[in-house]
Amino acid sequence: MSIKTSALVAETAGAPFVQRTIEHRELGEFDILIDIAFAGICHSDIHQVREEWGRAIFPMVPGHEIAGTVAAVGSAVTRHRVGDRVGVGCMVDSCGDCEQCKDGQEQFCDNGNVMTYNGRGYDGNPTYGGYAQQVVVSERFGVRIPDGISLDEAAPLLCAGITVWTPLKRWGAGPGTKVGVVGLGGLGHMAVKLAAALGAEVTVLSRSDAKAGDAAELGADKFIATGEKGALRKNTRTLDLIINTVSAALPMNDYLGLLKPQGALVNVGIPSENYDIAPFAVVGGSKVLAGSNIGGIPATQEMLDFCAEHGIGATIETISADEVDAAYERVVAGDVRYRVVIDTSTINAG
Ligand code: NAP
Ligand code: ZN
C-alpha cells in the first residue's frame, strides 16, 4: 500500500504550486515515515523548479530542509522510534556499501545517492520532497534533531546549515582565522552564525549596507557593502577563507583578491552561468579555489549537535502553503530575513 499525503506540487517547470495528494512508496523494512512539521525554502528549490540547472522531473514536490517526527518505522528499523524528532536534508538513500558511503560521505556515493526530490529512488520511481505532510526515507537519512532546537528553526539546518558547516570545518574556521561570507541569505546567515560560534572573525560581504545591522546581530565582526566603488580593492589580502553563497556568478578574480596568500575561496552557490577566472588570480598567491557539496550524514548530526550546544537555529519567516509562490520572488530578490519555512500543516489537498 503506497502512502498518500498532501503536498505542494509544481506540475511543470516554473508552474505555480497546487495543493494535491501525492503517493510515496510503501514503508520498506528499513524505512521511516515522517510527519513533516516544517520545510525550508532553499534557493536550490527555485533553481530546480525553474529548470535553471537543466531538465528536471515533473510533477515536482521540492523541499530538502525537512523537520518533523517519526510516524511509523519499518520492521527492521533500529535507529529511530515513533515520536522521535528527525530531520531530512538533500538525500534520502544511498548504496551504503561504497568507499564514500562507508566514510560517511553519502553525498558522493559511487553508485549514485537518491536525492530527496527531483531524483529517482532505487525502485525507479521519482522522489517527492518536503513541501508535504509526510515523507518516506531510508532510516539512515533521518538525523536526530536535539531537543534544544525548535523544529521550525531546525529545518533550514538540514541544507543551509550543513552546506556551510562542511567547508568551515574542512578549511579550519576557528579562533585566529578570518572568514568572509559572501551573500547574506539562507546559507550566508547560517555561515555567519556557525563561523562566529566556531570562534572565527567574520566579515559579511553583501551587495548594499541594508543588512549591516542584521549581520552584526547574527555575529559578524565586519561588513563590506560590495556595491560601493572600490570596496573590494580596499580589503585585498585580508581573509583566510571565503564562503561564497551567491546564486549568481560573481567576478571571481576580484573576490580571490580578498584572500591572503594560500587562502581558500569555496563556492557553495551554484549559479547557472560559469565563472570567469584568470590563472594568475589563483597562482599568484598560491590560492585555493574550491567547491563544496552539502555534507554527509555523520557531519549533519555533528552540526545539529553543535547548534543545540550553542543555542543556534536558523532565523526564519514562517509562511503557509498559499504563500510559497510569492515567497519564491522574495528569495530571488534577496529580500528574506533569512530563511522562509513552510508550516506544512497548512497544505490542504482538499
Ligand atoms: P538565498 O537565500 O537567495 O541567498 C543568496 C544571497 O546571495 C542573497 O541573499 C544575496 O545576498 C546574494 N545575491 C543574490 N543574488 C545576487 C547577485 N545577483 N549578485 C550578488 N549577490 C547576490 O539563497 P540560498 O538558499 O542561500 O542559496 C544560495 C546558493 O547556494 C544557491 O545557488 C543554491 O542553489 C546554492 N546551494 C548550494 C548547496 C551546495 O551543496 N553547494 C546547497 C544549498 C544551496 P545579499 O543581499 O547579502 O547580497
Ligand atoms: Zn538546499
Tab-separated table of N, CA and C in Angstrom, residues 253 256 276-289:
chain	number	residue	atom	x	y	z
A	253	ASN	N	37.777	36.912	-9.926
A	253	ASN	CA	39.138	37.439	-9.736
A	253	ASN	C	39.178	38.487	-8.627
A	256	LEU	N	38.895	36.657	-5.278
A	256	LEU	CA	40.146	35.957	-4.946
A	256	LEU	C	41.175	36.949	-4.398
A	276	ASP	N	34.318	33.381	-14.492
A	276	ASP	CA	35.435	33.770	-15.338
A	276	ASP	C	36.641	33.928	-14.411
A	277	ILE	N	37.652	33.104	-14.588
A	277	ILE	CA	38.780	33.122	-13.651
A	277	ILE	C	40.103	33.250	-14.407
A	278	ALA	N	40.900	34.222	-13.992
A	278	ALA	CA	42.226	34.386	-14.590
A	278	ALA	C	43.211	33.461	-13.870
A	279	PRO	N	44.071	32.751	-14.605
A	279	PRO	CA	45.038	31.853	-13.949
A	279	PRO	C	45.842	32.545	-12.852
A	280	PHE	N	46.262	33.784	-13.098
A	280	PHE	CA	47.093	34.474	-12.103
A	280	PHE	C	46.344	34.767	-10.802
A	281	ALA	N	45.013	34.834	-10.861
A	281	ALA	CA	44.250	35.139	-9.648
A	281	ALA	C	44.388	34.045	-8.597
A	282	VAL	N	44.670	32.820	-9.035
A	282	VAL	CA	44.917	31.749	-8.058
A	282	VAL	C	46.400	31.424	-7.926
A	283	VAL	N	47.132	31.500	-9.052
A	283	VAL	CA	48.552	31.120	-8.996
A	283	VAL	C	49.343	32.142	-8.177
A	284	GLY	N	49.036	33.416	-8.364
A	284	GLY	CA	49.787	34.489	-7.709
A	284	GLY	C	50.045	34.246	-6.228
A	285	GLY	N	49.010	34.105	-5.447
A	285	GLY	CA	49.194	33.905	-4.006
A	285	GLY	C	49.050	32.454	-3.587
A	286	SER	N	49.251	31.516	-4.530
A	286	SER	CA	49.054	30.074	-4.262
A	286	SER	C	47.719	29.847	-3.566
A	287	LYS	N	46.667	30.367	-4.161
A	287	LYS	CA	45.349	30.307	-3.530
A	287	LYS	C	44.582	29.053	-3.922
A	288	VAL	N	43.590	28.752	-3.125
A	288	VAL	CA	42.745	27.583	-3.379
A	288	VAL	C	41.372	28.083	-3.813
A	289	LEU	N	40.934	27.617	-4.962
A	289	LEU	CA	39.559	27.903	-5.387
A	289	LEU	C	38.825	26.567	-5.353
